[in-house]
Amino acid sequence: MPRKIAAGNWKMNGVGAALSEIDALIAAHPTPVSRIVICPPATLIHRMAARAQGSALAIGGQTCHTASKGAHTGDISATMLAEAGATHVILGHSERRADHGETDAQINAQAQAALAAGLTVILCIGETEAERDADVTLAVVETQLAHSVPEGVTAANLVIAYEPVWAIGTGRVPTTDQIAEVHAAIRTHLVTRFGEQGHEISVLYGGSVKPDNAAQIFAVPDVNGALVGGASLKAADFGGIITALDAA
Ligand code: PGA
């Protein structure tokens, strides 16, 4: 069975004061069944990792450059994330694809850099609303997987997050049938490409996951957890999602 994972994406939210949420989260979930990952802004990674030491909480970055160092003003490398205490990195989030024009080829190169630095990649894919309306969701997701996931990945270093762009931050969630259809297609792709490992790679759903809809989403076949934005910022909300995943 794939590992159950609850990952929180803080996006560009949180300064030092927000670290108290981490203390509360660790205190409330000392021995979770699921793997818990928080991906804060880069400025908080080092402090959060120090705070989480000895706990079940893992820390991740939100992107990385394809190079390990160099003349890339404002960027951050996978090596730097790892040195700061991250064990994971989100790559290919739709906000990166939209705001920074990141392509599948670039995301593939970023993933290779992350793997070389020893990070586990949480790779995001998902269709826009126009693509869903045009009934090309499965083709879009298949193309993103084929081009952005590098060869040689394993269940130990790759997590896929299916995030319909229209469900992110909107309060709109696909039906459980829609989620099941895409997750089944993702699983087929992974097994076709990576054999036995493809069965073990965790596939998360993301997009408006909240404590009150989490259990329903986690009951969908091939949903192995969630990538959570807004509801990961408060320990009480994210805790409700962790509790639902632990029980799933
Ligand atoms: P949301 O964001 O939970 O706020 O919809 C999810 C994400 O972007 O990862």
mmCIF file of C-alpha atoms and ligand atoms in Angstrom:
data_model
loop_
_atom_site.group_PDB
_atom_site.id
_atom_site.type_symbol
_atom_site.label_atom_id
_atom_site.label_comp_id
_atom_site.label_asym_id
_atom_site.label_seq_id
_atom_site.Cartn_x
_atom_site.Cartn_y
_atom_site.Cartn_z
ATOM 1 C CA MET A 1 0.000 0.000 0.000
ATOM 2 C CA PRO A 2 1.232 3.549 -0.714
ATOM 3 C CA ARG A 3 2.149 5.651 2.290
ATOM 4 C CA LYS A 4 -0.636 7.963 3.512
ATOM 5 C CA ILE A 5 0.563 11.575 3.347
ATOM 6 C CA ALA A 6 -0.953 14.852 4.544
ATOM 7 C CA ALA A 7 1.084 17.699 3.040
ATOM 8 C CA GLY A 8 0.503 21.368 3.793
ATOM 9 C CA ASN A 9 1.430 24.065 1.277
ATOM 10 C CA TRP A 10 1.691 27.390 3.080
ATOM 11 C CA LYS A 11 2.407 29.235 -0.192
ATOM 12 C CA MET A 12 3.520 32.856 0.515
ATOM 13 C CA ASN A 13 1.988 32.865 3.994
ATOM 14 C CA GLY A 14 3.603 32.893 7.399
ATOM 15 C CA VAL A 15 6.293 34.790 9.283
ATOM 16 C CA GLY A 16 8.001 33.739 12.519
ATOM 17 C CA ALA A 17 4.832 34.069 14.588
ATOM 18 C CA ALA A 18 3.243 31.245 12.563
ATOM 19 C CA LEU A 19 5.739 28.747 13.991
ATOM 20 C CA SER A 20 3.471 28.365 17.025
ATOM 21 C CA GLU A 21 1.077 26.490 14.705
ATOM 22 C CA ILE A 22 3.813 23.888 14.230
ATOM 23 C CA ASP A 23 4.211 23.437 17.979
ATOM 24 C CA ALA A 24 0.440 22.921 18.267
ATOM 25 C CA LEU A 25 0.383 20.479 15.357
ATOM 26 C CA ILE A 26 3.214 18.371 16.787
ATOM 27 C CA ALA A 27 1.620 18.364 20.239
ATOM 28 C CA ALA A 28 -1.746 17.250 18.839
ATOM 29 C CA HIS A 29 -0.303 14.540 16.542
ATOM 30 C CA PRO A 30 2.761 13.042 18.257
ATOM 31 C CA THR A 31 2.508 9.664 16.515
ATOM 32 C CA PRO A 32 0.425 10.025 13.343
ATOM 33 C CA VAL A 33 -0.228 7.010 11.123
ATOM 34 C CA SER A 34 0.216 9.255 8.082
ATOM 35 C CA ARG A 35 3.329 11.098 7.035
ATOM 36 C CA ILE A 36 2.896 14.805 7.773
ATOM 37 C CA VAL A 37 4.748 17.391 5.691
ATOM 38 C CA ILE A 38 4.577 21.183 5.938
ATOM 39 C CA CYS A 39 6.012 23.279 3.101
ATOM 40 C CA PRO A 40 6.431 26.808 4.483
ATOM 41 C CA PRO A 41 7.960 29.824 2.726
ATOM 42 C CA ALA A 42 11.720 29.328 2.281
ATOM 43 C CA THR A 43 12.439 31.896 5.008
ATOM 44 C CA LEU A 44 10.854 29.599 7.623
ATOM 45 C CA ILE A 45 12.328 26.253 6.574
ATOM 46 C CA HIS A 46 15.365 26.337 8.820
ATOM 47 C CA ARG A 47 13.495 27.480 11.926
ATOM 48 C CA MET A 48 10.613 25.104 11.307
ATOM 49 C CA ALA A 49 12.958 22.158 10.776
ATOM 50 C CA ALA A 50 14.726 22.959 14.042
ATOM 51 C CA ARG A 51 11.380 23.130 15.797
ATOM 52 C CA ALA A 52 10.225 19.819 14.273
ATOM 53 C CA GLN A 53 13.370 17.895 15.120
ATOM 54 C CA GLY A 54 12.558 14.616 16.821
ATOM 55 C CA SER A 55 8.892 14.838 15.797
ATOM 56 C CA ALA A 56 6.935 13.092 13.026
ATOM 57 C CA LEU A 57 6.735 16.348 11.047
ATOM 58 C CA ALA A 58 8.746 16.644 7.822
ATOM 59 C CA ILE A 59 9.506 19.978 6.149
ATOM 60 C CA GLY A 60 9.467 20.804 2.442
ATOM 61 C CA GLY A 61 10.207 23.600 0.003
ATOM 62 C CA GLN A 62 7.728 24.940 -2.567
ATOM 63 C CA THR A 63 9.985 24.956 -5.654
ATOM 64 C CA CYS A 64 13.647 24.651 -6.587
ATOM 65 C CA HIS A 65 15.917 25.650 -9.440
ATOM 66 C CA THR A 66 17.295 23.153 -11.931
ATOM 67 C CA ALA A 67 20.876 24.087 -10.969
ATOM 68 C CA SER A 68 22.489 23.507 -7.581
ATOM 69 C CA LYS A 69 24.041 27.007 -7.541
ATOM 70 C CA GLY A 70 24.845 29.918 -9.804
ATOM 71 C CA ALA A 71 23.788 33.312 -11.147
ATOM 72 C CA HIS A 72 20.012 32.990 -10.685
ATOM 73 C CA THR A 73 18.891 35.976 -8.638
ATOM 74 C CA GLY A 74 15.988 35.224 -6.332
ATOM 75 C CA ASP A 75 15.993 31.474 -6.906
ATOM 76 C CA ILE A 76 16.680 28.661 -4.458
ATOM 77 C CA SER A 77 18.373 25.336 -5.163
ATOM 78 C CA ALA A 78 17.451 21.865 -3.979
ATOM 79 C CA THR A 79 20.836 21.650 -2.259
ATOM 80 C CA MET A 80 19.962 24.784 -0.265
ATOM 81 C CA LEU A 81 16.549 23.422 0.712
ATOM 82 C CA ALA A 82 18.121 20.181 1.933
ATOM 83 C CA GLU A 83 20.827 22.021 3.843
ATOM 84 C CA ALA A 84 18.163 24.174 5.531
ATOM 85 C CA GLY A 85 16.393 21.035 6.782
ATOM 86 C CA ALA A 86 13.861 20.196 4.065
ATOM 87 C CA THR A 87 13.300 16.591 3.072
ATOM 88 C CA HIS A 88 10.582 17.292 0.494
ATOM 89 C CA VAL A 89 9.853 19.827 -2.243
ATOM 90 C CA ILE A 90 6.640 20.687 -4.091
ATOM 91 C CA LEU A 91 7.289 21.029 -7.833
ATOM 92 C CA GLY A 92 5.022 22.016 -10.717
ATOM 93 C CA HIS A 93 2.324 23.652 -8.603
ATOM 94 C CA SER A 94 -0.200 25.356 -10.877
ATOM 95 C CA GLU A 95 0.656 28.736 -9.331
ATOM 96 C CA ARG A 96 4.301 28.220 -10.399
ATOM 97 C CA ARG A 97 3.179 27.081 -13.838
ATOM 98 C CA ALA A 98 0.901 30.148 -14.166
ATOM 99 C CA ASP A 99 2.950 32.866 -12.408
ATOM 100 C CA HIS A 100 6.399 31.783 -13.606
ATOM 101 C CA GLY A 101 5.601 30.017 -16.864
ATOM 102 C CA GLU A 102 7.126 26.748 -15.662
ATOM 103 C CA THR A 103 6.879 24.023 -18.296
ATOM 104 C CA ASP A 104 6.778 20.251 -17.928
ATOM 105 C CA ALA A 105 10.363 20.095 -19.222
ATOM 106 C CA GLN A 106 11.557 22.571 -16.581
ATOM 107 C CA ILE A 107 9.663 20.744 -13.851
ATOM 108 C CA ASN A 108 11.306 17.504 -14.983
ATOM 109 C CA ALA A 109 14.743 19.155 -14.678
ATOM 110 C CA GLN A 110 13.838 20.594 -11.269
ATOM 111 C CA ALA A 111 12.745 17.132 -10.145
ATOM 112 C CA GLN A 112 16.060 15.660 -11.237
ATOM 113 C CA ALA A 113 17.882 18.360 -9.252
ATOM 114 C CA ALA A 114 15.710 17.655 -6.217
ATOM 115 C CA LEU A 115 16.304 13.899 -6.421
ATOM 116 C CA ALA A 116 20.057 14.483 -6.756
ATOM 117 C CA ALA A 117 19.908 16.542 -3.538
ATOM 118 C CA GLY A 118 18.131 13.672 -1.766
ATOM 119 C CA LEU A 119 14.714 15.348 -1.581
ATOM 120 C CA THR A 120 11.358 13.639 -2.072
ATOM 121 C CA VAL A 121 9.440 15.366 -4.867
ATOM 122 C CA ILE A 122 5.739 16.208 -4.503
ATOM 123 C CA LEU A 123 4.916 16.754 -8.165
ATOM 124 C CA CYS A 124 1.669 18.593 -8.985
ATOM 125 C CA ILE A 125 -0.464 18.069 -12.060
ATOM 126 C CA GLY A 126 -4.031 19.020 -12.917
ATOM 127 C CA GLU A 127 -6.331 20.489 -15.519
ATOM 128 C CA THR A 128 -7.747 24.005 -15.828
ATOM 129 C CA GLU A 129 -11.468 24.590 -15.850
ATOM 130 C CA ALA A 130 -11.404 25.162 -19.636
ATOM 131 C CA GLU A 131 -9.649 21.815 -20.093
ATOM 132 C CA ARG A 132 -12.220 20.015 -17.945
ATOM 133 C CA ASP A 133 -15.051 21.671 -19.872
ATOM 134 C CA ALA A 134 -13.413 20.575 -23.129
ATOM 135 C CA ASP A 135 -13.305 17.005 -21.774
ATOM 136 C CA VAL A 136 -9.517 16.689 -22.127
ATOM 137 C CA THR A 137 -8.680 16.229 -18.427
ATOM 138 C CA LEU A 138 -7.190 12.744 -18.742
ATOM 139 C CA ALA A 139 -5.133 13.705 -21.786
ATOM 140 C CA VAL A 140 -3.785 16.793 -19.977
ATOM 141 C CA VAL A 141 -2.843 14.835 -16.870
ATOM 142 C CA GLU A 142 -1.252 12.071 -18.945
ATOM 143 C CA THR A 143 0.878 14.600 -20.855
ATOM 144 C CA GLN A 144 1.972 16.327 -17.640
ATOM 145 C CA LEU A 145 2.980 12.993 -16.122
ATOM 146 C CA ALA A 146 4.802 11.818 -19.235
ATOM 147 C CA HIS A 147 6.871 15.004 -19.527
ATOM 148 C CA SER A 148 7.374 16.213 -15.950
ATOM 149 C CA VAL A 149 8.092 12.974 -14.071
ATOM 150 C CA PRO A 150 11.709 11.905 -14.606
ATOM 151 C CA GLU A 151 12.828 8.327 -15.141
ATOM 152 C CA GLY A 152 14.117 6.242 -12.268
ATOM 153 C CA VAL A 153 11.815 7.533 -9.536
ATOM 154 C CA THR A 154 10.613 5.282 -6.719
ATOM 155 C CA ALA A 155 7.890 5.339 -4.087
ATOM 156 C CA ALA A 156 10.553 6.612 -1.692
ATOM 157 C CA ASN A 157 11.316 9.786 -3.648
ATOM 158 C CA LEU A 158 8.178 10.652 -5.638
ATOM 159 C CA VAL A 159 4.674 11.702 -4.611
ATOM 160 C CA ILE A 160 2.079 12.816 -7.160
ATOM 161 C CA ALA A 161 -0.490 15.481 -6.265
ATOM 162 C CA TYR A 162 -3.549 15.754 -8.509
ATOM 163 C CA GLU A 163 -4.808 19.316 -8.165
ATOM 164 C CA PRO A 164 -7.527 20.525 -10.535
ATOM 165 C CA VAL A 165 -6.605 24.199 -11.021
ATOM 166 C CA TRP A 166 -10.260 25.263 -10.697
ATOM 167 C CA ALA A 167 -10.512 23.615 -7.269
ATOM 168 C CA ILE A 168 -7.508 25.409 -5.728
ATOM 169 C CA GLY A 169 -8.534 28.075 -3.245
ATOM 170 C CA THR A 170 -12.077 28.194 -4.620
ATOM 171 C CA GLY A 171 -14.039 25.975 -2.252
ATOM 172 C CA ARG A 172 -15.090 23.926 -5.286
ATOM 173 C CA VAL A 173 -14.242 20.234 -5.196
ATOM 174 C CA PRO A 174 -14.665 17.640 -7.973
ATOM 175 C CA THR A 175 -17.154 14.844 -7.403
ATOM 176 C CA THR A 176 -15.725 11.686 -5.909
ATOM 177 C CA ASP A 177 -16.300 10.005 -9.299
ATOM 178 C CA GLN A 178 -14.239 12.688 -11.030
ATOM 179 C CA ILE A 179 -11.420 12.299 -8.489
ATOM 180 C CA ALA A 180 -11.557 8.502 -8.803
ATOM 181 C CA GLU A 181 -11.349 8.650 -12.600
ATOM 182 C CA VAL A 182 -8.221 10.816 -12.616
ATOM 183 C CA HIS A 183 -6.507 8.931 -9.777
ATOM 184 C CA ALA A 184 -7.097 5.641 -11.580
ATOM 185 C CA ALA A 185 -5.522 7.086 -14.723
ATOM 186 C CA ILE A 186 -2.527 8.340 -12.725
ATOM 187 C CA ARG A 187 -2.074 4.918 -11.115
ATOM 188 C CA THR A 188 -2.196 3.219 -14.511
ATOM 189 C CA HIS A 189 0.462 5.591 -15.845
ATOM 190 C CA LEU A 190 2.729 4.992 -12.834
ATOM 191 C CA VAL A 191 2.388 1.202 -12.976
ATOM 192 C CA THR A 192 2.935 1.131 -16.736
ATOM 193 C CA ARG A 193 6.104 3.180 -16.380
ATOM 194 C CA PHE A 194 7.536 2.105 -13.049
ATOM 195 C CA GLY A 195 6.172 -1.409 -12.529
ATOM 196 C CA GLU A 196 5.907 -2.547 -8.894
ATOM 197 C CA GLN A 197 7.049 0.888 -7.635
ATOM 198 C CA GLY A 198 4.112 2.434 -9.474
ATOM 199 C CA HIS A 199 1.732 0.615 -7.137
ATOM 200 C CA GLU A 200 3.508 2.086 -4.098
ATOM 201 C CA ILE A 201 3.839 5.745 -5.121
ATOM 202 C CA SER A 202 1.491 7.942 -3.065
ATOM 203 C CA VAL A 203 -1.053 9.903 -5.106
ATOM 204 C CA LEU A 204 -2.553 12.871 -3.256
ATOM 205 C CA TYR A 205 -5.630 14.922 -4.075
ATOM 206 C CA GLY A 206 -5.379 18.722 -3.666
ATOM 207 C CA GLY A 207 -7.841 21.579 -4.056
ATOM 208 C CA SER A 208 -10.115 22.944 -1.312
ATOM 209 C CA VAL A 209 -9.573 20.018 1.062
ATOM 210 C CA LYS A 210 -11.052 20.934 4.465
ATOM 211 C CA PRO A 211 -11.664 19.031 7.698
ATOM 212 C CA ASP A 212 -15.337 18.579 6.727
ATOM 213 C CA ASN A 213 -14.766 17.063 3.269
ATOM 214 C CA ALA A 214 -11.522 15.178 3.943
ATOM 215 C CA ALA A 215 -13.018 11.823 4.990
ATOM 216 C CA GLN A 216 -15.170 11.666 1.850
ATOM 217 C CA ILE A 217 -12.159 12.404 -0.378
ATOM 218 C CA PHE A 218 -9.919 9.889 1.444
ATOM 219 C CA ALA A 219 -12.513 7.155 0.833
ATOM 220 C CA VAL A 220 -11.959 7.452 -2.938
ATOM 221 C CA PRO A 221 -9.898 4.563 -4.364
ATOM 222 C CA ASP A 222 -6.251 5.453 -5.079
ATOM 223 C CA VAL A 223 -6.391 8.647 -3.003
ATOM 224 C CA ASN A 224 -3.489 8.281 -0.585
ATOM 225 C CA GLY A 225 -3.727 11.670 1.110
ATOM 226 C CA ALA A 226 -3.966 15.370 0.395
ATOM 227 C CA LEU A 227 -1.980 18.444 -0.542
ATOM 228 C CA VAL A 228 -3.646 21.217 1.427
ATOM 229 C CA GLY A 229 -3.310 24.979 0.999
ATOM 230 C CA GLY A 230 -5.527 27.278 3.044
ATOM 231 C CA ALA A 231 -6.571 24.667 5.591
ATOM 232 C CA SER A 232 -2.937 23.807 6.416
ATOM 233 C CA LEU A 233 -2.210 27.230 7.928
ATOM 234 C CA LYS A 234 -3.999 26.538 11.207
ATOM 235 C CA ALA A 235 -3.056 23.522 13.313
ATOM 236 C CA ALA A 236 -6.695 22.911 14.244
ATOM 237 C CA ASP A 237 -7.851 22.716 10.604
ATOM 238 C CA PHE A 238 -4.903 20.701 9.344
ATOM 239 C CA GLY A 239 -5.212 18.478 12.407
ATOM 240 C CA GLY A 240 -8.767 17.604 11.409
ATOM 241 C CA ILE A 241 -7.513 16.529 7.994
ATOM 242 C CA ILE A 242 -4.709 14.445 9.548
ATOM 243 C CA THR A 243 -7.192 12.741 11.854
ATOM 244 C CA ALA A 244 -9.420 11.888 8.879
ATOM 245 C CA LEU A 245 -6.468 10.496 6.921
ATOM 246 C CA ASP A 246 -5.178 8.459 9.858
ATOM 247 C CA ALA A 247 -8.648 6.880 10.136
ATOM 248 C CA ALA A 248 -9.064 6.245 6.384
HETATM 249 P P1 PGA B 1 -6.226 24.954 -1.261
HETATM 250 O O1 PGA B 1 -4.819 24.859 -2.073
HETATM 251 O O2 PGA B 1 -6.261 23.796 -0.308
HETATM 252 O O3 PGA B 1 -6.159 26.297 -0.580
HETATM 253 O O4 PGA B 1 -7.302 24.864 -2.286
HETATM 254 C C1 PGA B 1 -4.309 23.624 -2.469
HETATM 255 C C2 PGA B 1 -2.977 23.809 -3.132
HETATM 256 O O5 PGA B 1 -2.798 24.769 -3.882
HETATM 257 O O6 PGA B 1 -2.055 22.993 -2.932
#
